[in-house]
Short mmCIF file of C-alpha atoms in Angstrom, two decimals:
data_model
loop_
_atom_site.label_atom_id
_atom_site.label_comp_id
_atom_site.label_asym_id
_atom_site.label_seq_id
_atom_site.Cartn_x
_atom_site.Cartn_y
_atom_site.Cartn_z
CA MET A 1 -115.10 -58.35 -22.88
CA ARG A 2 -117.10 -59.79 -19.97
CA GLU A 3 -115.96 -63.31 -20.84
CA VAL A 4 -112.34 -62.24 -20.42
CA ILE A 5 -112.68 -59.98 -17.36
CA ARG A 6 -115.32 -62.36 -15.83
CA PHE A 7 -117.33 -59.65 -14.08
CA ASP A 8 -119.30 -56.51 -14.96
CA ILE A 9 -117.70 -53.11 -14.48
CA LYS A 10 -120.04 -50.54 -12.99
CA SER A 11 -118.41 -47.65 -14.85
CA VAL A 12 -119.29 -49.15 -18.27
CA ARG A 13 -122.50 -48.33 -20.10
CA ARG A 14 -123.57 -50.39 -23.12
CA THR A 15 -125.90 -49.43 -25.91
CA TYR A 16 -127.11 -51.87 -28.56
CA GLU A 17 -129.22 -49.64 -30.82
CA PRO A 18 -128.58 -48.75 -33.56
CA PHE A 19 -125.23 -50.53 -33.03
CA CYS A 20 -123.27 -51.97 -30.10
CA ARG A 21 -121.33 -49.28 -28.31
CA VAL A 22 -119.46 -49.10 -24.99
CA ASP A 23 -119.27 -45.74 -23.22
CA SER A 24 -118.46 -44.47 -19.78
CA VAL A 25 -121.33 -43.80 -17.42
CA ASN A 26 -119.89 -40.27 -17.10
CA CYS A 27 -119.66 -39.81 -20.85
CA ILE A 28 -119.91 -36.19 -22.05
CA ILE A 29 -121.64 -36.18 -25.40
CA TRP A 30 -120.80 -32.58 -26.21
CA PHE A 31 -117.25 -31.63 -25.34
CA GLU A 32 -114.35 -29.60 -26.68
CA LEU A 33 -110.73 -30.64 -26.74
CA GLY A 34 -108.13 -28.39 -25.26
CA VAL A 35 -106.39 -25.74 -27.33
CA ASN A 36 -102.95 -27.24 -26.66
CA CYS A 37 -104.04 -30.76 -27.75
CA ARG A 38 -101.83 -32.28 -30.43
CA LYS A 39 -103.17 -32.68 -33.94
CA GLU A 40 -102.76 -36.47 -33.99
CA ARG A 41 -104.71 -36.84 -30.78
CA ARG A 42 -107.31 -34.40 -31.98
CA LEU A 43 -107.88 -36.53 -35.08
CA ALA A 44 -107.75 -39.91 -33.26
CA HIS A 45 -110.05 -38.96 -30.42
CA SER A 46 -112.28 -36.52 -32.13
CA VAL A 47 -115.38 -38.46 -31.08
CA ILE A 48 -114.24 -39.72 -27.63
CA CYS A 49 -114.66 -37.69 -24.47
CA PRO A 50 -112.00 -37.70 -21.68
CA SER A 51 -114.09 -40.03 -19.47
CA CYS A 52 -114.33 -42.60 -22.24
CA ILE A 53 -110.59 -42.30 -22.89
CA ARG A 54 -109.83 -43.12 -19.27
CA LEU A 55 -112.32 -46.02 -19.38
CA LYS A 56 -110.64 -47.35 -22.53
CA CYS A 57 -107.25 -47.32 -20.85
CA ASP A 58 -108.61 -49.06 -17.78
CA LEU A 59 -110.30 -51.77 -19.86
CA GLN A 60 -107.17 -52.41 -21.86
CA ARG A 61 -105.12 -52.74 -18.70
CA GLN A 62 -107.71 -55.07 -17.15
CA LEU A 63 -107.90 -57.21 -20.27
CA LYS A 64 -104.14 -57.52 -20.38
CA ARG A 65 -103.96 -58.53 -16.73
CA THR A 66 -106.76 -61.13 -16.87
CA SER A 67 -105.65 -62.65 -20.18
CA ASN A 68 -102.13 -63.31 -18.88
CA GLU A 69 -103.21 -64.36 -15.37
CA SER A 70 -102.58 -67.95 -14.29
CA PRO A 71 -105.33 -69.96 -12.51
CA SER A 72 -103.13 -70.27 -9.41
CA LYS A 73 -103.28 -66.51 -8.81
CA LYS A 74 -107.05 -66.60 -8.95
CA VAL A 75 -107.14 -69.42 -6.41
CA ALA A 76 -104.70 -67.50 -4.20
CA ARG A 77 -107.03 -64.48 -4.15
CA GLN A 78 -109.92 -66.73 -3.08
CA HIS A 79 -107.97 -68.03 -0.08
CA SER A 80 -109.25 -66.92 3.34
CA SER A 81 -105.91 -65.31 4.27
CA SER A 82 -105.61 -63.31 1.03
CA ARG A 83 -105.30 -59.54 1.33
CA ALA A 84 -106.54 -58.77 -2.18
CA PRO A 85 -109.32 -56.14 -2.11
CA LEU A 86 -112.77 -57.60 -2.59
CA SER A 87 -113.75 -54.69 -4.81
CA HIS A 88 -111.22 -55.89 -7.44
CA MET A 89 -112.65 -59.41 -7.53
CA SER A 90 -115.59 -60.91 -9.37
CA SER A 91 -118.80 -61.77 -7.53
CA ALA A 92 -118.09 -65.51 -7.82
CA SER A 93 -114.59 -65.07 -6.39
CA GLN A 94 -115.96 -62.96 -3.54
CA GLU A 95 -118.51 -65.64 -2.59
CA ARG A 96 -115.85 -68.34 -2.76
CA ARG A 97 -113.53 -66.33 -0.52
CA ARG A 98 -116.25 -65.73 2.06
CA ALA A 99 -117.10 -69.44 2.07
CA ASN A 100 -113.44 -70.30 2.67
CA GLN A 101 -113.30 -67.83 5.57
CA GLN A 102 -116.40 -69.37 7.17
CA ASN A 103 -114.98 -72.89 6.85
CA ASP A 104 -111.65 -71.83 8.36
CA ARG A 105 -113.47 -70.12 11.22
CA LYS A 106 -115.46 -73.29 11.99
CA ASN A 107 -112.31 -75.43 11.88
CA MET A 108 -110.51 -73.00 14.17
CA MET A 109 -113.36 -73.09 16.70
CA LYS A 110 -113.21 -76.90 16.72
CA LYS A 111 -109.47 -76.75 17.39
CA VAL A 112 -109.97 -74.25 20.22
CA LEU A 113 -112.57 -76.49 21.88
CA HIS A 114 -110.31 -79.51 21.44
CA TYR A 115 -107.35 -77.73 23.02
CA ALA A 116 -109.55 -76.40 25.84
CA GLU A 117 -110.62 -79.93 26.77
CA ALA A 118 -107.20 -81.50 26.28
CA GLU A 119 -104.96 -82.09 29.30
CA VAL A 120 -101.23 -82.70 29.44
CA SER A 121 -99.85 -84.74 32.33
CA LEU A 122 -96.50 -83.64 33.81
CA ASP A 123 -94.01 -85.61 35.83
CA ASP A 124 -92.53 -84.35 39.12
CA GLU A 125 -89.63 -82.53 37.48
CA GLN A 126 -91.83 -80.75 34.96
CA SER A 127 -94.38 -79.91 37.65
CA ASP A 128 -91.68 -78.33 39.83
CA GLU A 129 -90.43 -76.36 36.85
CA VAL A 130 -93.92 -75.03 36.08
CA SER A 131 -94.40 -74.15 39.76
CA SER A 132 -91.17 -72.16 39.81
CA ILE A 133 -92.13 -70.33 36.61
CA THR A 134 -95.57 -69.39 37.92
CA ALA A 135 -94.05 -68.23 41.22
CA ILE A 136 -91.56 -65.98 39.38
CA LEU A 137 -94.31 -64.51 37.22
CA GLU A 138 -96.54 -63.87 40.23
CA ASN A 139 -93.81 -62.24 42.33
CA SER A 140 -91.45 -60.46 39.94
CA LEU A 141 -93.22 -59.95 36.63
CA LYS A 142 -96.71 -58.78 37.57
CA GLU A 143 -96.51 -55.71 35.33
CA GLU A 144 -95.52 -57.76 32.29
CA LEU A 145 -98.30 -60.21 33.08
CA GLU A 146 -100.85 -57.38 33.20
CA LYS A 147 -99.53 -56.06 29.89
CA LEU A 148 -100.08 -59.50 28.40
CA PHE A 149 -103.67 -59.56 29.67
CA ASN A 150 -104.29 -56.03 28.34
CA GLU A 151 -102.92 -57.03 24.95
CA GLY A 152 -105.27 -59.98 24.94
CA GLU A 153 -108.21 -57.68 25.73
CA LYS A 154 -107.51 -55.76 22.51
CA HIS A 155 -107.97 -58.98 20.54
CA GLY A 156 -110.97 -60.15 22.59
CA VAL A 157 -109.19 -63.09 24.29
CA GLY A 158 -108.14 -61.43 27.56
CA HIS A 159 -110.70 -63.33 29.65
CA ILE A 160 -109.50 -66.64 28.17
CA LEU A 161 -105.90 -65.88 29.14
CA LYS A 162 -106.93 -64.94 32.67
CA ASN A 163 -108.99 -68.11 33.13
CA ILE A 164 -106.13 -70.30 31.88
CA TRP A 165 -103.70 -68.56 34.22
CA LYS A 166 -106.01 -68.92 37.22
CA GLU A 167 -106.57 -72.60 36.50
CA ASP A 168 -102.84 -73.29 36.23
CA VAL A 169 -102.02 -71.42 39.44
CA SER A 170 -104.90 -73.03 41.36
CA ARG A 171 -103.87 -76.49 40.20
CA GLU A 172 -100.33 -75.93 41.38
CA SER A 173 -101.53 -74.61 44.75
CA GLU A 174 -103.90 -77.57 45.21
CA HIS A 175 -101.06 -79.95 44.39
CA LYS A 176 -98.92 -78.31 47.07
CA LEU A 177 -101.75 -78.42 49.63
CA PHE A 178 -102.26 -82.14 49.04
CA GLN A 179 -98.54 -82.79 49.48
CA LYS A 180 -98.58 -80.70 52.66
CA ASP A 181 -101.41 -82.83 54.09
CA GLN A 182 -99.47 -85.99 53.35
CA LYS A 183 -96.40 -84.65 55.18
CA CYS A 184 -98.08 -83.06 58.22
CA ASN A 185 -100.80 -85.63 58.97
CA GLY A 186 -98.68 -88.72 59.30
CA THR A 187 -98.85 -88.97 63.11
CA GLY A 188 -102.63 -89.41 63.32
CA ARG A 189 -102.99 -86.79 66.07
CA GLY A 190 -104.41 -83.31 65.63
CA ASN A 191 -104.83 -83.73 61.89
CA ARG A 192 -105.94 -80.71 59.84
CA TRP A 193 -107.16 -81.39 56.33
CA ASN A 194 -107.45 -79.06 53.34
CA MET A 195 -110.46 -79.15 51.02
CA ILE A 196 -108.49 -80.75 48.19
CA THR A 197 -107.83 -83.80 50.37
CA ILE A 198 -111.43 -83.85 51.58
CA ARG A 199 -112.72 -83.82 47.98
CA ILE A 200 -110.43 -86.67 46.97
CA ALA A 201 -111.48 -88.71 50.00
CA LEU A 202 -115.19 -88.05 49.43
CA ALA A 203 -114.89 -89.10 45.78
CA VAL A 204 -113.77 -92.54 46.97
CA TYR A 205 -115.96 -92.77 50.08
CA ILE A 206 -119.31 -92.08 48.42
CA ARG A 207 -118.68 -94.87 45.90
CA SER A 208 -117.61 -97.54 48.39
CA PRO A 209 -117.04 -96.95 52.12
CA ALA A 210 -115.46 -100.42 52.39
CA ALA A 211 -112.98 -99.64 49.63
CA TYR A 212 -112.14 -96.35 51.34
CA GLU A 213 -111.43 -98.12 54.64
CA ALA A 214 -109.25 -100.65 52.83
CA LEU A 215 -107.31 -97.89 51.06
CA LYS A 216 -106.84 -96.02 54.33
CA SER A 217 -105.59 -99.17 56.11
CA PHE A 218 -102.83 -99.69 53.54
CA GLY A 219 -101.08 -96.53 54.76
CA ILE A 220 -100.07 -95.46 51.27
CA LEU A 221 -102.01 -92.20 51.56
CA GLN A 222 -102.87 -90.14 54.63
CA LEU A 223 -106.67 -89.88 54.52
CA PRO A 224 -109.29 -88.39 56.89
CA SER A 225 -111.28 -90.64 59.18
CA ARG A 226 -114.84 -91.73 58.47
CA SER A 227 -116.26 -89.40 61.13
CA THR A 228 -114.60 -86.41 59.44
CA LEU A 229 -116.15 -87.29 56.10
CA GLN A 230 -119.55 -87.93 57.68
CA ALA A 231 -119.45 -84.46 59.23
CA TYR A 232 -118.96 -82.98 55.76
CA THR A 233 -121.65 -85.08 54.11
CA GLY A 234 -124.32 -84.01 56.63
CA ALA A 235 -123.23 -80.43 57.26
CA PHE A 236 -125.82 -78.74 55.08
CA LEU A 237 -128.85 -80.94 55.76
CA HIS A 238 -131.81 -79.69 57.77
CA GLU A 239 -135.15 -81.15 58.69
CA PRO A 240 -138.24 -80.60 56.49
CA GLY A 241 -140.81 -78.04 57.50
CA ALA A 242 -140.92 -74.32 58.20
CA ASN A 243 -138.08 -74.20 60.75
CA SER A 244 -136.10 -71.07 61.55
CA THR A 245 -132.84 -73.02 61.54
CA CYS A 246 -132.98 -73.50 57.78
CA ILE A 247 -132.84 -69.77 56.94
CA GLU A 248 -131.15 -68.10 59.95
CA LYS A 249 -127.67 -68.06 58.41
CA GLN A 250 -129.00 -66.92 55.04
CA VAL A 251 -130.97 -64.08 56.63
CA ALA A 252 -127.81 -62.95 58.44
CA GLN A 253 -125.96 -62.92 55.10
CA PHE A 254 -128.81 -60.94 53.59
CA VAL A 255 -128.56 -58.30 56.34
CA LEU A 256 -124.83 -57.94 55.65
CA HIS A 257 -125.61 -57.71 51.96
CA CYS A 258 -128.06 -54.85 52.59
CA GLN A 259 -125.49 -52.97 54.70
CA LYS A 260 -122.89 -53.36 51.97
CA ARG A 261 -125.32 -51.91 49.42
CA ILE A 262 -125.80 -48.82 51.60
CA LEU A 263 -122.03 -48.38 51.99
CA ASP A 264 -121.62 -48.65 48.22
CA GLY A 265 -124.04 -45.77 47.74
CA LYS A 266 -126.95 -47.86 46.46
CA LYS A 267 -130.56 -47.68 47.59
CA GLU A 268 -131.58 -49.52 50.72
CA SER A 269 -133.32 -52.84 50.18
CA LYS A 270 -137.05 -52.87 50.92
CA LYS A 271 -136.78 -56.50 52.11
CA ASP A 272 -139.75 -57.33 49.94
CA GLY A 273 -139.51 -60.29 47.62
CA VAL A 274 -141.12 -62.97 45.52
CA LEU A 275 -141.71 -66.52 46.75
CA ILE A 276 -140.92 -69.21 44.18
CA PHE A 277 -141.94 -72.82 44.74
CA ASP A 278 -141.96 -76.00 42.71
CA GLU A 279 -142.94 -79.62 43.18
CA VAL A 280 -140.29 -82.30 42.61
CA LYS A 281 -140.79 -86.04 42.37
CA VAL A 282 -137.97 -87.90 44.13
CA ILE A 283 -136.47 -91.26 43.31
CA SER A 284 -137.36 -94.26 45.46
CA ARG A 285 -134.24 -94.22 47.59
CA MET A 286 -133.53 -93.54 51.26
CA MET A 287 -130.19 -92.48 52.76
CA TRP A 288 -128.75 -92.40 56.26
CA ASN A 289 -127.81 -89.00 57.68
CA SER A 290 -124.82 -89.80 59.87
CA ARG A 291 -124.82 -86.29 61.35
CA SER A 292 -128.34 -86.43 62.80
CA GLN A 293 -128.55 -90.25 62.94
CA THR A 294 -131.81 -90.24 60.96
CA LEU A 295 -133.09 -91.55 57.66
CA ILE A 296 -133.42 -89.18 54.73
CA GLY A 297 -136.34 -89.86 52.41
CA LEU A 298 -139.27 -90.24 54.81
CA SER A 299 -142.36 -88.07 54.49
CA MET A 300 -143.44 -85.68 57.26
CA ARG A 301 -145.53 -87.16 60.07
CA ALA A 302 -148.71 -85.77 61.60
CA GLU A 303 -146.89 -84.16 64.54
CA GLU A 304 -144.56 -82.40 62.10
CA MET A 305 -147.55 -81.16 60.09
CA ALA A 306 -149.67 -79.93 62.97
CA SER A 307 -150.72 -76.73 61.25
CA LEU A 308 -151.72 -78.62 58.13
CA GLY A 309 -153.79 -81.10 60.08
CA ASP A 310 -155.51 -78.38 62.11
CA ILE A 311 -156.68 -76.62 58.97
CA TYR A 312 -157.57 -79.38 56.56
CA GLN A 313 -157.28 -82.63 58.51
CA THR A 314 -155.16 -84.08 55.71
CA ALA A 315 -152.52 -85.61 57.98
CA ASP A 316 -153.32 -88.99 59.47
CA ASN A 317 -151.64 -90.91 62.27
CA SER A 318 -150.16 -93.56 60.04
CA CYS A 319 -146.58 -94.71 60.43
CA ALA A 320 -143.69 -93.12 58.60
CA ALA A 321 -143.88 -93.54 54.82
CA GLN A 322 -141.34 -93.04 52.10
CA THR A 323 -141.22 -89.64 50.43
CA SER A 324 -142.78 -89.40 46.98
CA HIS A 325 -142.82 -85.64 46.32
CA ILE A 326 -141.00 -82.60 47.73
CA LEU A 327 -142.22 -79.00 47.65
CA GLN A 328 -139.21 -76.62 47.65
CA PHE A 329 -139.35 -72.84 48.26
CA LEU A 330 -137.02 -70.01 47.22
CA TRP A 331 -137.35 -66.36 48.31
CA ARG A 332 -135.81 -63.68 46.06
CA ASP A 333 -135.45 -60.03 47.00
CA LEU A 334 -137.02 -57.73 44.41
CA THR A 335 -134.57 -54.91 45.13
CA SER A 336 -131.20 -56.66 45.05
CA ASN A 337 -131.89 -60.11 43.52
CA PHE A 338 -130.60 -61.83 46.65
CA ASP A 339 -131.81 -65.42 46.96
CA ILE A 340 -132.65 -67.30 50.15
CA VAL A 341 -133.25 -71.03 49.94
CA GLY A 342 -136.42 -71.60 51.94
CA PRO A 343 -137.81 -74.68 53.64
CA TYR A 344 -138.98 -77.83 51.94
CA PHE A 345 -141.95 -80.08 52.67
CA THR A 346 -142.15 -83.81 51.98
CA SER A 347 -145.20 -85.87 51.10
CA ASP A 348 -145.80 -89.58 50.57
CA SER A 349 -148.33 -88.95 47.78
CA THR A 350 -149.12 -86.46 45.07
CA ILE A 351 -149.24 -82.89 46.39
CA ASP A 352 -152.70 -81.32 46.17
CA SER A 353 -153.79 -77.69 46.36
CA LYS A 354 -154.68 -77.84 50.09
CA PHE A 355 -151.25 -79.14 51.01
CA THR A 356 -149.60 -76.52 48.79
CA LEU A 357 -151.66 -73.69 50.31
CA SER A 358 -150.74 -74.71 53.84
CA CYS A 359 -147.04 -74.93 52.95
CA VAL A 360 -147.17 -71.52 51.27
CA MET A 361 -148.79 -69.93 54.31
CA GLU A 362 -146.26 -71.52 56.68
CA THR A 363 -143.35 -70.31 54.53
CA ILE A 364 -144.70 -66.75 54.24
CA LYS A 365 -145.15 -66.63 58.01
CA LEU A 366 -141.60 -67.92 58.53
CA PHE A 367 -140.08 -65.19 56.36
CA GLN A 368 -142.36 -62.58 57.96
CA LEU A 369 -141.00 -63.49 61.40
CA HIS A 370 -137.51 -62.62 60.10
CA GLY A 371 -138.63 -59.25 58.70
CA LEU A 372 -138.98 -60.35 55.07
CA SER A 373 -142.30 -59.73 53.34
CA THR A 374 -143.69 -61.53 50.29
CA SER A 375 -145.54 -59.70 47.51
CA LEU A 376 -145.60 -62.22 44.67
CA LEU A 377 -145.97 -65.96 44.15
CA VAL A 378 -144.29 -67.71 41.21
CA CYS A 379 -145.09 -71.31 40.24
CA ASP A 380 -145.64 -73.50 37.21
CA GLY A 381 -148.97 -74.33 35.59
CA ALA A 382 -149.74 -77.53 37.49
CA SER A 383 -153.40 -78.13 38.31
CA SER A 384 -152.77 -77.98 42.06
CA ASN A 385 -151.01 -74.64 41.69
CA LEU A 386 -153.84 -73.23 39.58
CA SER A 387 -156.33 -74.32 42.23
CA LEU A 388 -154.15 -72.63 44.83
CA ILE A 389 -154.15 -69.34 42.92
CA LYS A 390 -157.93 -69.49 42.50
CA ALA A 391 -158.42 -70.25 46.19
CA THR A 392 -156.18 -67.42 47.36
CA HIS A 393 -158.06 -64.98 45.13
CA GLY A 394 -161.49 -66.15 46.25
CA PHE A 395 -162.70 -67.62 42.97
CA SER A 396 -163.30 -71.18 44.16
CA GLY A 397 -163.20 -73.37 47.23
CA GLY A 398 -164.75 -73.14 50.66
CA TYR A 399 -162.20 -70.66 52.05
CA PRO A 400 -162.13 -67.46 49.95
CA ILE A 401 -159.14 -66.01 51.82
CA PHE A 402 -157.13 -63.04 50.61
CA LYS A 403 -159.88 -61.80 48.34
CA GLY A 404 -158.63 -58.79 46.42
CA TRP A 405 -154.98 -59.61 47.20
#
């Protein structure tokens, strides 16, 4: 029977002694037939209980179905899209069906990633058509668009639909802004440039300023001047050292952030944070900062490291040297997880524990002047950092400062 059905039935109980017998697991050994039972049935089933009779009918029906079943039906049940109940399938067929579902899922994920990275280029007519469609959807069919997003949320793909829609709309708007710059900035007087044009110009300028000047001289495209691009390239650079100018704007943003938290009903920030620092080795390259007319990549001089020299006499009066290592600081509020990018310090050699300690003290003092306290220090396990931690806790060195901190 098992060779024909190809799987074990849980409702069947077999006994082999003193002879092979198949019964139902709910078999009633002692039972009595009904009074109204026919004589033929009473004689035929005098030794079979009702549970075994039902089991016999089920087995006969199952044997008839499996014996006449074609192999194609079995393969169809093992397909990943089959709706046949797993409970009616053999264990081998169930494993095969699960394996097919896993393979189809992997193939579908590969297709999704391929389609996500694929791009389709449109000509002017198609681009105008897509722009008109997106404009109509944004202006007249917002409710239907929200229904589409809500329907996607039920299937777990709502965020994907929203991201695709935002990318398509932003691309169309950037395309229009670039065309607007080309139309309005043809006179060369009072030009106003959008960020899309600035990004395109910077992509060419940083690779070859000469090629950018040649492209601009052709007059095919309306491009910003070199001074405009230089203003953007040096807008976010500041000098090394613990200077207030490097964190003033960030502290102002942090104050606004604290006020917003209070208005939202959250607890007021304690303005107490953790100071994170790390040492970075820089590549042997120097650049020209056109905004400040200075070279980028030189280490700090003795006059810029006055506090360091006064404490440890580590700064000498040698000429400017190329930067080898940079020590960067980051202050994070413990209450609201707000980050402030702190100052950075440059060195022409490997940073030791004395240099690190002086930079840490200067940075803590800088944040303290702006009303921000520091309770924790976070760093990696470099030997200079370990020496710094030991020195600040009074375990080694000639200056056992902050003992018990």
